[in-house]
Amino acid sequence: MPQLQRLTRRLRQGPWALPAALQLQTLSNLESTSHVGANNNVERALATKATATSSSRESWSVPASVIAAGAALLGSALLVPGHAAAKKELAILPGSKAASSPAAGAASAKPTGASAAAEPAAAKGQAKDDKGRPIYTREEVAKHKTPKDRVWVTYKEGVYDITEFIEMHPGGAAKIMLAAGGSVEPFWGLYQQHKKAEVFAILEPYRIGTLEGGAAAAAAASAALKDPYAGDPPRHPVLIPRTQKPFNGETPGSLLAASPLTPTDVFFVRNHLPVPHVDAEAYRLQVTGEGARSLELSLADLQSRFRKHHVTATIQCSGNRRNEMSRVKPVKGLEWDQGAIGTAVWGGVRLRDVLKAAGLSEDDPSVAHIHFEGLDKDPATGDVYGASIPLSRALSAEYDVLLAYEMNGQPLNADHGAPLRVVVPGVTGARSVKWLGRIVASPSESASHWQQKDYKAFCPSVDWDTVDWGSAPAIQEPPVTSAICEPAPGTVLSAADGEVTLRGYAWSGGGRGIVRVDVSADGGKTWAPARLLPPPPGAPAQGSYTGAWAWSLWEATLPLPAAGSGATSVELVVKAVDASYNNQPDSVAGIWNLRGVVNNAWHRVTLPLEP
């Protein structure tokens, strides 16, 4: 029975039971598809024989006979998690009160007073749809994120109160709560077993209204006249906000570990200035500078005159994991945890091809750097965001620098640089300029503040009174790093389980692949190798020395201290090694710097342990 319980728990919590759930169709199909293709579903194979004939199913290592024999026994456990476990998950969620949600009997139970309680009060004085249901704005939905306030989500145009369903969710309470106050669609992209008639039938009785469309957009446009940030696009509430104006938000770790590609809606957002509103039809890219013929290219010109390419690449903010540096000594910058990173398939044209069309040459002595200027502007000074990379990287066919107009098979959205952005694989995210307006060939680096007086690292003894910004180069290729995404901070481990499963990512700049990830459950006294998971679609094999622009996801199961050992906590640690055999430092103190950038120390997560 303990083995069965462990297997049930693993299937319920383990997104890597669905290793290809978010993988896009083959890169050759990306140009002809408008959405992430659905792949196999192992959980569905366990629960029913109906998918045994699915043409897209991937093989699994457990023999079919074992699955068939255990399916009936596992069914109830897979469909309905124990209430105690659900309450335990809810207890660690901010603002949650597990006791406020009545105990549920089965996954197919009808909603109790959820809709009846919420709808009449909400409907007073509100417009209604053609079926008499109240119409809610996204802002109203976003206020309902905890069981105390009732949990609302949206799916397409529908608004649903799922408070009474939380404890019945087969994947556990913590996972469904990630969607609280926003759309479930990004998560259904990760866990595609939801996309079937039975799930829609379960969801529909919880519907309480319809999502407002045009009216909210008009109000936002009007407000933008007074507030430069008022017209910012809506963001999924699962993003963890670090600032609101400009908006900066990171992806929860559990979502990073769930798939080799990060859904666009939950990809971290790093904005330095208000999001510009760019008309794609009127958009023109300017190419100018030393040794270049001036070009003016529309989006249609780029798409028709140059060959399209796809690059699977990770983008990481230079300040990712900055909060760990703040614990050593205060730093200035956004308090990122480990979620200022994400991986996508980017589609566009090679920067090299556009620069060649402008007549630039690798051996032109008058050019050493390529500048990128964004269309985002400081409302007070008029300054635009800017950065630069060396000409050698910009013109190299091996470095895959893109002028991207697609992300995960769809046109870029506003937060990620629509209609055109730079993607510089293997380089810190600060150089991948969004809303690209101008490219300039120059003998020197960009004079932008973000190139000259930011995104640089110094000796730990240097402070804001003694810093000489000109004494350090701008960060380009970041060092090897890794992070534990699951279990999340605050999770209570149980010695009775006997083991804990860790999941996370590892990545190195410069296209150096990951050759090994080591994990520890005793603070680094002993180590075990983690299993590297299959690379994202379009990425080379794990450990490639060049061109490995995407991260490696990994997982490992480690033993816990035995019950009765006296241990009250467990320190989980991860470190990675890249293809150049670069290692991570064991502590943050030795790499501390006043801006809190390029933190690549061992990642540590300390969790309480109960008997």
CSV table of C-alpha atoms in Angstrom, one decimal, residues 87-515:
chain,number,residue,atom,x,y,z
A,87,LYS,CA,-6.3,21.3,2.9
A,88,LYS,CA,-2.5,21.0,3.5
A,89,GLU,CA,-1.8,22.5,0.1
A,90,LEU,CA,-4.3,25.3,0.5
A,91,ALA,CA,-2.8,26.2,3.9
A,92,ILE,CA,0.4,27.4,2.2
A,93,LEU,CA,-1.3,29.6,-0.3
A,94,PRO,CA,-1.4,33.3,0.5
A,95,GLY,CA,-4.8,34.4,1.9
A,96,SER,CA,-6.2,30.9,1.8
A,97,LYS,CA,-8.3,29.3,4.4
A,98,ALA,CA,-8.8,25.6,3.7
A,99,ALA,CA,-11.6,25.4,6.2
A,100,SER,CA,-13.7,28.0,4.3
A,101,SER,CA,-14.3,25.5,1.5
A,102,PRO,CA,-16.8,22.8,2.4
A,103,ALA,CA,-15.6,19.2,2.1
A,104,ALA,CA,-16.5,17.7,-1.3
A,105,GLY,CA,-17.6,14.2,-2.0
A,106,ALA,CA,-16.6,13.4,-5.5
A,107,ALA,CA,-15.1,15.0,-8.6
A,108,SER,CA,-18.5,14.9,-10.4
A,109,ALA,CA,-20.3,16.7,-7.6
A,110,LYS,CA,-22.5,19.6,-8.5
A,111,PRO,CA,-21.6,23.1,-7.3
A,112,THR,CA,-23.4,23.8,-4.0
A,113,GLY,CA,-24.0,27.4,-3.1
A,114,ALA,CA,-21.2,28.8,-5.2
A,115,SER,CA,-23.1,30.2,-8.2
A,116,ALA,CA,-26.2,30.9,-6.2
A,117,ALA,CA,-24.4,32.9,-3.6
A,118,ALA,CA,-22.2,34.9,-6.0
A,119,GLU,CA,-24.5,35.7,-8.9
A,120,PRO,CA,-27.4,37.6,-7.4
A,121,ALA,CA,-25.1,40.0,-5.5
A,122,ALA,CA,-22.8,40.5,-8.4
A,123,ALA,CA,-25.6,41.0,-10.9
A,124,LYS,CA,-27.2,44.0,-9.2
A,125,GLY,CA,-27.0,46.9,-11.6
A,126,GLN,CA,-24.8,45.0,-14.0
A,127,ALA,CA,-25.2,44.5,-17.7
A,128,LYS,CA,-26.2,40.9,-18.7
A,129,ASP,CA,-25.4,38.7,-21.6
A,130,ASP,CA,-28.0,37.3,-24.0
A,131,LYS,CA,-28.8,34.5,-21.5
A,132,GLY,CA,-29.3,36.8,-18.6
A,133,ARG,CA,-25.9,36.2,-16.9
A,134,PRO,CA,-24.0,39.1,-15.4
A,135,ILE,CA,-21.0,40.5,-17.3
A,136,TYR,CA,-17.8,40.8,-15.3
A,137,THR,CA,-14.6,42.7,-16.1
A,138,ARG,CA,-11.2,41.1,-15.8
A,139,GLU,CA,-10.5,43.4,-12.9
A,140,GLU,CA,-13.5,42.0,-11.0
A,141,VAL,CA,-12.4,38.4,-11.7
A,142,ALA,CA,-8.9,39.2,-10.5
A,143,LYS,CA,-10.3,40.1,-7.0
A,144,HIS,CA,-11.4,36.5,-6.4
A,145,LYS,CA,-8.2,34.6,-5.8
A,146,THR,CA,-8.7,32.9,-2.4
A,147,PRO,CA,-11.3,30.6,-0.9
A,148,LYS,CA,-12.1,33.5,1.5
A,149,ASP,CA,-13.0,35.8,-1.4
A,150,ARG,CA,-14.3,32.9,-3.5
A,151,VAL,CA,-12.1,31.6,-6.4
A,152,TRP,CA,-13.1,32.7,-9.9
A,153,VAL,CA,-11.5,31.7,-13.2
A,154,THR,CA,-12.2,32.4,-16.8
A,155,TYR,CA,-12.3,30.1,-19.8
A,156,LYS,CA,-12.8,31.8,-23.2
A,157,GLU,CA,-15.7,34.2,-22.6
A,158,GLY,CA,-17.0,32.4,-19.4
A,159,VAL,CA,-16.5,33.3,-15.8
A,160,TYR,CA,-16.6,30.5,-13.3
A,161,ASP,CA,-16.8,30.3,-9.5
A,162,ILE,CA,-14.8,27.1,-8.7
A,163,THR,CA,-14.5,27.5,-4.9
A,164,GLU,CA,-16.3,24.3,-4.2
A,165,PHE,CA,-14.3,22.3,-6.7
A,166,ILE,CA,-10.8,23.2,-5.3
A,167,GLU,CA,-10.5,20.2,-3.0
A,168,MET,CA,-11.8,17.9,-5.7
A,169,HIS,CA,-9.3,18.9,-8.3
A,170,PRO,CA,-7.4,15.7,-9.4
A,171,GLY,CA,-4.1,17.5,-9.7
A,172,GLY,CA,-4.3,18.9,-6.2
A,173,ALA,CA,-5.4,22.2,-4.7
A,174,ALA,CA,-2.1,24.1,-5.2
A,175,LYS,CA,-2.1,23.6,-9.0
A,176,ILE,CA,-5.7,24.8,-9.6
A,177,MET,CA,-5.1,27.8,-7.3
A,178,LEU,CA,-2.4,29.0,-9.7
A,179,ALA,CA,-5.2,30.0,-12.1
A,180,ALA,CA,-7.2,31.8,-9.4
A,181,GLY,CA,-8.4,35.2,-10.6
A,182,GLY,CA,-7.5,34.7,-14.2
A,183,SER,CA,-7.7,32.4,-17.2
A,184,VAL,CA,-7.3,28.6,-17.0
A,185,GLU,CA,-6.2,28.4,-20.6
A,186,PRO,CA,-2.4,28.6,-20.2
A,187,PHE,CA,-2.6,25.8,-17.7
A,188,TRP,CA,-4.8,23.7,-20.0
A,189,GLY,CA,-2.0,24.1,-22.5
A,190,LEU,CA,0.4,22.6,-20.0
A,191,TYR,CA,-1.9,19.8,-18.9
A,192,GLN,CA,-3.8,18.9,-22.0
A,193,GLN,CA,-5.9,16.2,-20.3
A,194,HIS,CA,-8.3,19.0,-19.5
A,195,LYS,CA,-9.2,19.4,-23.2
A,196,LYS,CA,-12.0,16.8,-23.4
A,197,ALA,CA,-15.8,16.8,-23.2
A,198,GLU,CA,-15.9,15.4,-19.6
A,199,VAL,CA,-13.9,18.3,-18.2
A,200,PHE,CA,-16.0,20.9,-20.0
A,201,ALA,CA,-19.1,19.2,-18.6
A,202,ILE,CA,-17.6,19.4,-15.0
A,203,LEU,CA,-16.7,23.1,-15.5
A,204,GLU,CA,-19.9,24.5,-17.0
A,205,PRO,CA,-22.2,24.2,-14.0
A,206,TYR,CA,-19.8,26.5,-12.1
A,207,ARG,CA,-20.4,29.3,-14.6
A,208,ILE,CA,-21.6,32.5,-13.0
A,209,GLY,CA,-21.3,35.0,-15.9
A,210,THR,CA,-19.6,36.3,-19.0
A,211,LEU,CA,-16.3,38.2,-19.4
A,212,GLU,CA,-16.5,41.8,-20.6
A,213,GLY,CA,-14.7,42.7,-23.8
A,214,GLY,CA,-14.8,46.0,-25.6
A,215,ALA,CA,-16.0,48.2,-22.8
A,216,ALA,CA,-13.0,47.4,-20.6
A,217,ALA,CA,-10.6,48.1,-23.5
A,218,ALA,CA,-12.2,51.5,-24.2
A,219,ALA,CA,-11.9,52.5,-20.5
A,220,ALA,CA,-8.3,51.5,-20.4
A,221,ALA,CA,-7.5,53.6,-23.6
A,222,SER,CA,-9.2,56.6,-22.0
A,223,ALA,CA,-7.3,56.3,-18.8
A,224,ALA,CA,-4.0,56.1,-20.7
A,225,LEU,CA,-4.3,59.7,-21.6
A,226,LYS,CA,-3.7,60.5,-17.9
A,227,ASP,CA,-1.5,57.6,-16.9
A,228,PRO,CA,1.2,56.3,-19.3
A,229,TYR,CA,0.8,52.9,-17.7
A,230,ALA,CA,-3.0,52.8,-17.8
A,231,GLY,CA,-3.1,51.3,-21.3
A,232,ASP,CA,-0.7,48.5,-20.4
A,233,PRO,CA,-2.0,45.1,-21.6
A,234,PRO,CA,-3.8,42.7,-19.1
A,235,ARG,CA,-1.5,40.1,-17.5
A,236,HIS,CA,-2.3,36.7,-16.2
A,237,PRO,CA,-2.7,37.0,-12.4
A,238,VAL,CA,-0.5,33.9,-11.9
A,239,LEU,CA,2.5,36.1,-12.6
A,240,ILE,CA,4.1,37.2,-9.4
A,241,PRO,CA,4.3,41.0,-9.6
A,242,ARG,CA,7.6,42.7,-8.5
A,243,THR,CA,6.5,46.2,-9.7
A,244,GLN,CA,3.3,47.5,-11.2
A,245,LYS,CA,4.5,50.7,-13.0
A,246,PRO,CA,6.3,49.5,-15.0
A,247,PHE,CA,4.9,46.0,-14.7
A,248,ASN,CA,7.4,43.3,-13.9
A,249,GLY,CA,6.2,39.8,-13.0
A,250,GLU,CA,7.8,36.4,-12.7
A,251,THR,CA,6.6,32.9,-13.4
A,252,PRO,CA,5.9,30.6,-10.5
A,253,GLY,CA,8.5,27.9,-10.2
A,254,SER,CA,6.1,25.0,-10.5
A,255,LEU,CA,5.1,26.2,-14.0
A,256,LEU,CA,8.7,26.5,-15.1
A,257,ALA,CA,9.3,22.9,-14.2
A,258,ALA,CA,6.1,21.8,-15.9
A,259,SER,CA,7.2,22.0,-19.5
A,260,PRO,CA,10.3,22.6,-21.7
A,261,LEU,CA,8.5,25.5,-23.3
A,262,THR,CA,6.9,28.3,-21.2
A,263,PRO,CA,3.4,29.4,-22.3
A,264,THR,CA,3.4,33.0,-23.6
A,265,ASP,CA,0.7,34.1,-21.1
A,266,VAL,CA,2.8,33.1,-18.1
A,267,PHE,CA,6.3,33.9,-19.5
A,268,PHE,CA,8.0,36.4,-17.2
A,269,VAL,CA,7.6,40.1,-18.0
A,270,ARG,CA,10.5,42.5,-17.7
A,271,ASN,CA,9.6,46.1,-18.6
A,272,HIS,CA,11.7,49.2,-17.9
A,273,LEU,CA,9.2,51.7,-19.2
A,274,PRO,CA,5.5,51.9,-20.3
A,275,VAL,CA,4.5,49.4,-22.9
A,276,PRO,CA,4.3,51.3,-26.2
A,277,HIS,CA,1.2,50.9,-28.5
A,278,VAL,CA,2.6,50.1,-31.9
A,279,ASP,CA,0.4,49.9,-35.0
A,280,ALA,CA,1.7,46.8,-36.8
A,281,GLU,CA,0.5,48.1,-40.2
A,282,ALA,CA,2.3,51.5,-39.8
A,283,TYR,CA,5.4,50.0,-38.2
A,284,ARG,CA,8.8,50.6,-39.8
A,285,LEU,CA,12.2,49.4,-38.7
A,286,GLN,CA,15.0,51.8,-39.3
A,287,VAL,CA,18.5,50.4,-40.1
A,288,THR,CA,21.3,53.0,-40.2
A,289,GLY,CA,24.8,53.8,-39.0
A,290,GLU,CA,28.5,53.4,-40.0
A,291,GLY,CA,29.1,51.3,-43.1
A,292,ALA,CA,25.4,50.7,-43.7
A,293,ARG,CA,22.9,51.7,-46.3
A,294,SER,CA,19.9,53.2,-44.6
A,295,LEU,CA,16.9,50.8,-44.7
A,296,GLU,CA,13.3,51.2,-43.7
A,297,LEU,CA,11.5,47.9,-43.4
A,298,SER,CA,7.8,47.2,-42.7
A,299,LEU,CA,6.8,44.0,-40.9
A,300,ALA,CA,5.5,42.8,-44.3
A,301,ASP,CA,8.9,43.6,-45.9
A,302,LEU,CA,10.7,41.5,-43.2
A,303,GLN,CA,8.4,38.6,-43.7
A,304,SER,CA,8.5,38.6,-47.5
A,305,ARG,CA,12.1,39.6,-48.3
A,306,PHE,CA,13.9,37.5,-45.8
A,307,ARG,CA,13.9,33.8,-45.0
A,308,LYS,CA,12.1,32.8,-41.8
A,309,HIS,CA,14.0,31.0,-39.1
A,310,HIS,CA,13.0,29.5,-35.7
A,311,VAL,CA,15.2,29.4,-32.6
A,312,THR,CA,14.4,27.7,-29.4
A,313,ALA,CA,16.0,29.9,-26.7
A,314,THR,CA,15.9,30.7,-23.0
A,315,ILE,CA,15.8,34.3,-22.0
A,316,GLN,CA,16.8,35.1,-18.4
A,317,CYS,CA,16.9,38.5,-16.7
A,318,SER,CA,20.3,39.4,-15.3
A,319,GLY,CA,18.7,39.8,-11.9
A,320,ASN,CA,17.2,36.4,-11.7
A,321,ARG,CA,17.5,35.1,-8.1
A,322,ARG,CA,18.4,38.5,-6.8
A,323,ASN,CA,16.4,38.0,-3.6
A,324,GLU,CA,19.1,35.6,-2.5
A,325,MET,CA,21.7,38.3,-2.7
A,326,SER,CA,19.5,40.7,-0.7
A,327,ARG,CA,19.7,38.2,2.2
A,328,VAL,CA,23.5,38.6,2.3
A,329,LYS,CA,23.4,42.4,2.0
A,330,PRO,CA,20.8,44.8,0.5
A,331,VAL,CA,21.0,45.4,-3.2
A,332,LYS,CA,19.1,47.7,-5.6
A,333,GLY,CA,16.8,46.1,-8.1
A,334,LEU,CA,13.7,43.9,-8.5
A,335,GLU,CA,13.4,41.2,-5.9
A,336,TRP,CA,13.3,38.3,-8.4
A,337,ASP,CA,13.1,34.8,-7.1
A,338,GLN,CA,14.0,32.1,-9.6
A,339,GLY,CA,11.2,32.9,-12.1
A,340,ALA,CA,12.7,35.7,-14.2
A,341,ILE,CA,13.5,33.1,-16.9
A,342,GLY,CA,11.6,31.3,-19.6
A,343,THR,CA,12.0,29.3,-22.8
A,344,ALA,CA,10.1,29.7,-26.1
A,345,VAL,CA,10.3,29.0,-29.8
A,346,TRP,CA,11.0,32.3,-31.5
A,347,GLY,CA,10.2,32.9,-35.1
A,348,GLY,CA,11.5,35.7,-37.3
A,349,VAL,CA,14.4,36.7,-39.6
A,350,ARG,CA,18.1,36.6,-38.9
A,351,LEU,CA,19.7,39.9,-37.8
A,352,ARG,CA,22.6,38.8,-40.0
A,353,ASP,CA,20.5,38.8,-43.1
A,354,VAL,CA,19.1,42.2,-42.5
A,355,LEU,CA,22.5,43.7,-41.7
A,356,LYS,CA,23.9,42.1,-44.9
A,357,ALA,CA,21.1,43.6,-46.9
A,358,ALA,CA,22.2,47.0,-45.5
A,359,GLY,CA,25.7,46.3,-46.8
A,360,LEU,CA,27.5,45.7,-43.5
A,361,SER,CA,30.6,43.6,-43.5
A,362,GLU,CA,32.4,41.6,-40.8
A,363,ASP,CA,35.8,43.2,-41.7
A,364,ASP,CA,34.5,46.9,-41.8
A,365,PRO,CA,37.0,48.7,-39.5
A,366,SER,CA,34.5,51.5,-38.8
A,367,VAL,CA,32.0,49.1,-37.1
A,368,ALA,CA,32.4,47.1,-33.9
A,369,HIS,CA,28.9,47.1,-32.3
A,370,ILE,CA,25.3,46.9,-33.3
A,371,HIS,CA,22.9,49.1,-31.3
A,372,PHE,CA,19.2,48.3,-30.7
A,373,GLU,CA,16.8,51.0,-29.8
A,374,GLY,CA,13.3,50.3,-28.5
A,375,LEU,CA,10.1,52.2,-29.0
A,376,ASP,CA,9.4,52.3,-25.3
A,377,LYS,CA,10.0,55.7,-23.9
A,378,ASP,CA,10.6,57.3,-20.5
A,379,PRO,CA,7.5,59.6,-20.1
A,380,ALA,CA,9.6,62.1,-18.1
A,381,THR,CA,12.9,62.3,-20.1
A,382,GLY,CA,12.0,60.9,-23.5
A,383,ASP,CA,14.8,58.4,-23.3
A,384,VAL,CA,14.3,55.1,-25.0
A,385,TYR,CA,15.5,51.7,-23.9
A,386,GLY,CA,18.7,50.7,-25.7
A,387,ALA,CA,21.4,48.0,-25.7
A,388,SER,CA,24.1,46.7,-28.0
A,389,ILE,CA,26.0,43.5,-28.9
A,390,PRO,CA,29.3,43.0,-30.6
A,391,LEU,CA,29.3,43.0,-34.5
A,392,SER,CA,30.9,39.6,-34.5
A,393,ARG,CA,27.9,38.1,-32.7
A,394,ALA,CA,25.3,40.1,-34.8
A,395,LEU,CA,26.8,38.9,-38.1
A,396,SER,CA,27.6,35.3,-37.2
A,397,ALA,CA,25.5,32.6,-38.7
A,398,GLU,CA,26.3,30.4,-35.6
A,399,TYR,CA,24.8,32.8,-33.0
A,400,ASP,CA,21.3,32.7,-34.3
A,401,VAL,CA,20.4,36.3,-33.4
A,402,LEU,CA,16.8,36.9,-34.5
A,403,LEU,CA,14.5,39.8,-35.2
A,404,ALA,CA,11.5,37.9,-33.9
A,405,TYR,CA,7.9,38.6,-34.7
A,406,GLU,CA,6.6,35.3,-33.3
A,407,MET,CA,6.7,33.5,-30.0
A,408,ASN,CA,5.5,29.9,-29.6
A,409,GLY,CA,3.9,30.0,-33.0
A,410,GLN,CA,1.9,33.1,-32.5
A,411,PRO,CA,2.5,36.8,-33.2
A,412,LEU,CA,4.3,38.6,-30.4
A,413,ASN,CA,2.0,40.1,-27.8
A,414,ALA,CA,2.4,43.6,-26.4
A,415,ASP,CA,4.3,42.7,-23.3
A,416,HIS,CA,6.8,40.6,-25.2
A,417,GLY,CA,7.7,43.2,-27.8
A,418,ALA,CA,5.1,43.3,-30.6
A,419,PRO,CA,5.4,43.7,-33.4
A,420,LEU,CA,9.2,43.1,-33.5
A,421,ARG,CA,11.9,42.4,-31.0
A,422,VAL,CA,15.5,41.2,-30.8
A,423,VAL,CA,16.3,37.7,-29.4
A,424,VAL,CA,20.0,37.3,-28.7
A,425,PRO,CA,20.3,33.6,-27.7
A,426,GLY,CA,22.8,32.7,-25.0
A,427,VAL,CA,23.1,36.4,-23.9
A,428,THR,CA,21.5,38.1,-20.9
A,429,GLY,CA,17.9,39.2,-21.5
A,430,ALA,CA,18.8,42.9,-21.3
A,431,ARG,CA,20.2,42.8,-24.8
A,432,SER,CA,17.1,41.3,-26.3
A,433,VAL,CA,15.4,44.6,-26.9
A,434,LYS,CA,11.6,44.6,-27.3
A,435,TRP,CA,9.5,46.9,-29.5
A,436,LEU,CA,12.5,47.3,-31.8
A,437,GLY,CA,12.5,50.7,-33.6
A,438,ARG,CA,16.0,51.2,-34.8
A,439,ILE,CA,19.2,49.3,-35.5
A,440,VAL,CA,22.5,51.3,-35.6
A,441,ALA,CA,25.9,50.2,-36.7
A,442,SER,CA,28.6,51.9,-34.6
A,443,PRO,CA,32.3,51.8,-33.7
A,444,SER,CA,31.3,51.9,-30.0
A,445,GLU,CA,28.9,50.4,-27.5
A,446,SER,CA,25.4,51.8,-27.0
A,447,ALA,CA,25.5,54.9,-24.8
A,448,SER,CA,22.2,53.8,-23.2
A,449,HIS,CA,22.0,53.9,-19.4
A,450,TRP,CA,21.1,50.2,-19.5
A,451,GLN,CA,24.4,49.4,-21.3
A,452,GLN,CA,26.7,51.7,-19.5
A,453,LYS,CA,25.4,52.1,-15.9
A,454,ASP,CA,23.4,49.0,-15.3
A,455,TYR,CA,23.7,45.2,-15.8
A,456,LYS,CA,27.3,45.0,-14.7
A,457,ALA,CA,28.8,43.1,-11.7
A,458,PHE,CA,31.6,44.3,-9.4
A,459,CYS,CA,33.7,43.1,-6.5
A,460,PRO,CA,31.7,42.5,-3.3
A,461,SER,CA,33.5,45.4,-1.6
A,462,VAL,CA,32.3,47.9,-4.2
A,463,ASP,CA,29.3,50.0,-3.0
A,464,TRP,CA,27.2,52.8,-4.5
A,465,ASP,CA,29.7,55.4,-3.3
A,466,THR,CA,32.7,53.8,-4.9
A,467,VAL,CA,31.4,52.2,-8.0
A,468,ASP,CA,33.1,53.1,-11.3
A,469,TRP,CA,30.7,51.9,-14.0
A,470,GLY,CA,33.3,52.2,-16.7
A,471,SER,CA,35.6,49.7,-15.0
A,472,ALA,CA,33.4,46.7,-15.8
A,473,PRO,CA,32.1,45.4,-19.1
A,474,ALA,CA,28.4,45.1,-19.8
A,475,ILE,CA,27.1,41.5,-19.2
A,476,GLN,CA,26.7,39.5,-22.3
A,477,GLU,CA,27.0,35.7,-21.8
A,478,PRO,CA,25.8,34.8,-18.3
A,479,PRO,CA,27.4,32.0,-16.2
A,480,VAL,CA,25.9,28.5,-15.7
A,481,THR,CA,23.0,28.4,-13.2
A,482,SER,CA,20.3,26.1,-11.9
A,483,ALA,CA,17.3,26.3,-9.6
A,484,ILE,CA,14.8,24.0,-7.7
A,485,CYS,CA,11.3,24.7,-8.8
A,486,GLU,CA,9.5,21.9,-7.0
A,487,PRO,CA,8.9,21.4,-4.2
A,488,ALA,CA,8.0,25.1,-3.6
A,489,PRO,CA,9.1,27.0,-0.6
A,490,GLY,CA,6.7,26.5,2.3
A,491,THR,CA,5.9,22.9,1.3
A,492,VAL,CA,5.8,20.6,4.3
A,493,LEU,CA,7.6,17.3,3.7
A,494,SER,CA,6.7,14.1,5.6
A,495,ALA,CA,9.3,11.7,6.8
A,496,ALA,CA,6.6,9.0,6.4
A,497,ASP,CA,6.9,9.5,2.6
A,498,GLY,CA,10.5,8.3,2.7
A,499,GLU,CA,11.5,10.4,-0.3
A,500,VAL,CA,11.1,13.7,-2.1
A,501,THR,CA,11.0,14.5,-5.8
A,502,LEU,CA,12.8,17.6,-7.0
A,503,ARG,CA,12.3,19.3,-10.4
A,504,GLY,CA,13.9,22.4,-11.8
A,505,TYR,CA,16.0,23.9,-14.6
A,506,ALA,CA,19.7,24.4,-15.5
A,507,TRP,CA,21.0,26.8,-18.1
A,508,SER,CA,24.3,28.4,-19.3
A,509,GLY,CA,25.0,31.3,-21.5
A,510,GLY,CA,26.9,31.3,-24.8
A,511,GLY,CA,25.2,28.2,-26.1
A,512,ARG,CA,27.0,25.8,-23.7
A,513,GLY,CA,24.7,22.9,-22.9
A,514,ILE,CA,24.2,21.3,-19.5
A,515,VAL,CA,26.2,18.0,-19.0
